Amino acid sequence: MKTLLMFAAAAAATPAPKPALAPSEIVAAAPKGDWVAIEPSDLLVMDFASGKRVVIQLMPPPFSQGWVGNIRELAAAHWWDGTSVNRVQDNYVVQWGDATEKKVLPSGLVTVAESEYETDVVNEPIRRPVEIQYNQNPFVVKLLRLDSYSGRAGFSAGWPIAVSFSTKARLKSPAYWPVHCYGMVGVGRDMPPNTGTGAELYTVIGHAPRHLDRNIALVGRVISGIENLSSLPRGTGPLGFYEKPEERTTIKSIRIGTDVADLPRFEYLSTESGSFAKYADARANRRDPFFIRPAGGADICNIPVPVRVVK
Amino acid sequence: MKTLLMFAAAAAATPAPKPALAPSEIVAAAPKGDWVAIEPSDLLVMDFASGKRVVIQLMPPPFSQGWVGNIRELAAAHWWDGTSVNRVQDNYVVQWGDATEKKVLPSGLVTVAESEYETDVVNEPIRRPVEIQYNQNPFVVKLLRLDSYSGRAGFSAGWPIAVSFSTKARLKSPAYWPVHCYGMVGVGRDMPPNTGTGAELYTVIGHAPRHLDRNIALVGRVISGIENLSSLPRGTGPLGFYEKPEERTTIKSIRIGTDVADLPRFEYLSTESGSFAKYADARANRRDPFFIRPAGGADICNIPVPVRVVK
């Protein structure tokens, strides 16, 4: 008569015959070839004095590369060492950087234009799945779904991407941009036309604040250790800033993955793979035994791209 | 040259002439008559030994009243006193109840049918805004928007509600159900057809897990103190359950608001008011000075219903 207390896994009590798989089971069964290695050179590793660690995957082209380049320079200069987490706003963001606002930035950082919040490098008719050419590389957005913000959203090379065909011209040349899902990392900025340098960063710790899309640069996502940010005490000042310096969590170091000795290897489930298509369908239509009604849909941020540590 | 570090408020640097208001400014300017008092008899107050408090507003008819009735009985019996928060899963839920699974439930709890996860009491043609009759009370869902899950979602009496016209029969008699937004409170259960009693409760602390809609009962939402749950250390066991008893947070008491001496008065912004319509529009289309591009849309869970404490 006692409840099991659990409601997300179905492993314990699966009835015969052959129940549908849960999304986590589809991911566990994905063949090795459906996983893509994440290069250490594309990782940003934030270490706290406590020994806790947060690992961020930087965003690939064609998005936000000006800011990503600045972030690489800031890490190489060890600029963040001794800075801190200064803001924790519930159901919104955790933000880190220089609380004194006096630390001199490295020379050589670029100023990025607001136009870089989205990209529209396409000049060919839309096909399904959407394919666009970026330099020599095809850029494909797959598994497009209805989106409350842009009209359509899907996945490309492991990232959630919005696609807008909002005007007649856009039918031939849609706009594309990365979206503010849980765990995505963005660039704090001053009032426009300021676009931020990348020295002030935040990550989303609540329901996707998609109104920030195309208004702030997204430069990556947390792939390990988000709980070391999301469970921090909330700040009690305006916007969740800490009111007292001693409330801040000091950052020991932030480095690019290639400069970190003890980093495991990470892989993401290819969003172009058959396993991911099955996983996305199962996120939208849970048929595993715990569920009695498949939802019939899912928003882009309720289909997080699976990432794993390789043993 | 220093960034302000902030990116959600625009109060500090508003240019002339008359900038558009931010959602928070629209709420602050709402007239007294647009606010609705929440009865203490509809509040569930959870107190921890630390002095921290979480206040939950229970869901009104026509939704989930069987489970809500059980919760009132459990609170009256002081059943939760000495139980604990046992599960904290990042970007998902915090869950509390009897970790021993041995505590005897009060007699008189009802078993609620799965059909109660949604309601379809309508027998009249759909109008816009949608109006349905529940007992003697008109039930209205306003401000319907596109929804990735149900087709449409809007607000009724202060709550986010999905509306489905999925079949021909449903055009005359749509299905309605409350949705799993951040802070909503639901009923943990065992495998179906078990529907849970209400003794095991959880709240959402991440991106809206809308696949749980119509699969688990929703019975309320946290209106104060969510940070006392969302910032708890994450559990390291399966599904975020704590592995050691000492990791649990003990619940001192859970009472209905009428049995709590020092409770402030709470009000929500009427979702039928002009202020709320303006607020919802501004959430979907930020035009205040920080923003350079209005989103053009918002999902139902990115329009949280404002609640305030009355001084």
XYZ file of C-alpha atoms in Angstrom, chain A residues 2-10 13 87 90-93 95 98-99 101-104 114-115 117-118 146-149 182 188-192 194 200 202 205-216 226-227 230-234 239 241 283 286 289-299 301-302, chain B residues 2-10 13 87 90-93 95 98-99 101-104 114-115 117-118 146-149 182 188-192 194 200 202 205-216 226-227 230-234 239 241 283 286 289-299 301-302:
150
model
C 2.996 2.306 0.245
C 3.875 4.619 -2.602
C 7.272 4.121 -4.169
C 7.855 7.891 -3.903
C 9.166 7.943 -7.425
C 7.548 9.020 -10.614
C 10.143 9.449 -13.317
C 11.739 6.029 -13.792
C 9.911 2.924 -14.723
C 7.945 -2.399 -12.232
C 24.165 36.938 -8.322
C 15.607 32.117 -8.279
C 14.020 30.688 -11.427
C 16.310 32.876 -13.526
C 20.114 33.048 -13.542
C 25.945 35.223 -12.722
C 34.323 40.831 -11.315
C 32.190 42.186 -8.468
C 33.879 46.275 -11.634
C 37.456 47.611 -11.523
C 39.522 44.761 -12.864
C 41.237 45.763 -16.126
C 24.170 43.273 -31.963
C 23.580 41.688 -35.359
C 22.834 37.683 -31.725
C 21.395 35.819 -34.697
C 6.418 24.363 -33.168
C 7.918 27.065 -30.996
C 5.979 29.689 -29.027
C 8.658 32.301 -29.736
C 18.129 25.613 -18.673
C 25.899 39.880 -19.178
C 25.844 43.341 -20.674
C 25.057 46.985 -20.025
C 22.214 48.841 -21.805
C 22.190 48.571 -25.626
C 26.490 47.489 -25.436
C 30.412 38.727 -17.145
C 25.480 33.820 -16.433
C 18.691 28.005 -13.534
C 14.948 28.148 -14.132
C 12.250 28.004 -16.751
C 13.685 28.993 -20.131
C 13.782 32.847 -20.271
C 13.365 32.869 -24.020
C 12.626 36.621 -24.087
C 16.408 37.018 -23.729
C 16.984 35.264 -27.087
C 18.511 37.663 -29.640
C 18.804 40.274 -26.899
C 21.885 38.800 -25.222
C 25.231 22.817 -12.824
C 24.083 21.817 -9.306
C 21.762 26.137 -9.119
C 21.797 25.152 -5.429
C 23.666 28.267 -4.243
C 21.784 30.491 -1.794
C 19.644 33.069 -3.579
C 17.891 41.021 -9.268
C 22.655 40.098 -6.332
C 10.328 13.221 -24.630
C 6.076 9.333 -23.023
C 4.706 2.421 -18.093
C 4.535 5.280 -15.605
C 2.662 7.449 -18.111
C -0.994 7.175 -19.022
C -1.164 9.961 -21.636
C 1.588 10.973 -24.096
C 1.763 14.787 -24.239
C 1.683 14.973 -28.024
C 4.394 17.635 -28.105
C 7.350 19.169 -26.314
C 8.968 22.545 -26.325
C 13.882 23.271 -23.890
C 12.114 20.165 -22.589
C 32.351 48.949 -16.715
C 29.289 46.811 -17.218
C 26.436 47.282 -14.789
C 26.285 43.505 -14.344
C 22.546 43.605 -14.611
C 20.287 42.800 -17.447
C 16.720 42.429 -16.287
C 15.771 45.818 -14.877
C 15.749 49.018 -16.801
C 19.033 54.323 -17.292
C 14.402 14.242 -2.951
C 18.220 19.332 -10.416
C 16.089 20.984 -13.122
C 13.146 18.829 -12.040
C 11.521 18.544 -8.614
C 9.713 16.125 -3.081
C 7.279 10.176 4.806
C 10.712 8.739 4.000
C 6.993 4.768 3.996
C 5.541 3.305 7.201
C 3.535 6.166 8.641
C -0.166 5.259 8.783
C -7.209 9.153 -13.223
C -9.994 10.934 -15.101
C -6.248 14.763 -14.030
C -8.284 16.820 -16.486
C -0.193 28.677 -28.816
C 1.071 25.822 -26.680
C 3.588 23.164 -27.742
C 1.719 20.510 -25.751
C 7.966 26.281 -12.175
C 3.732 11.805 -6.080
C 2.291 8.429 -6.942
C 3.108 4.801 -7.610
C 2.608 3.128 -11.023
C -0.846 3.594 -12.626
C -2.431 4.520 -8.585
C 3.728 12.698 -1.096
C 6.606 17.742 -4.998
C 12.292 23.606 -9.623
C 13.344 23.633 -13.275
C 12.098 23.998 -16.810
C 8.398 23.138 -16.994
C 8.105 19.295 -17.155
C 4.890 19.475 -19.110
C 5.016 15.769 -20.017
C 3.730 15.224 -16.455
C 0.501 17.126 -17.260
C -2.547 14.820 -17.075
C -0.272 12.056 -15.790
C 0.001 13.331 -12.223
C 10.342 28.533 -3.127
C 14.047 29.381 -2.642
C 15.074 25.137 -4.882
C 18.423 25.927 -3.256
C 18.597 22.696 -1.222
C 21.545 20.406 -2.012
C 20.748 18.005 -4.829
C 16.073 10.434 -9.227
C 16.734 11.027 -3.641
C 6.284 39.242 -21.082
C 9.663 43.160 -24.039
C 14.942 49.853 -22.873
C 17.176 46.873 -22.118
C 15.624 44.903 -24.978
C 16.355 45.338 -28.665
C 13.956 42.712 -30.060
C 10.546 41.745 -28.654
C 10.203 37.934 -28.757
C 6.800 37.953 -30.417
C 5.498 35.203 -28.158
C 5.823 33.484 -24.815
C 5.003 30.057 -23.531
C 5.100 29.041 -18.080
C 7.141 32.129 -18.983
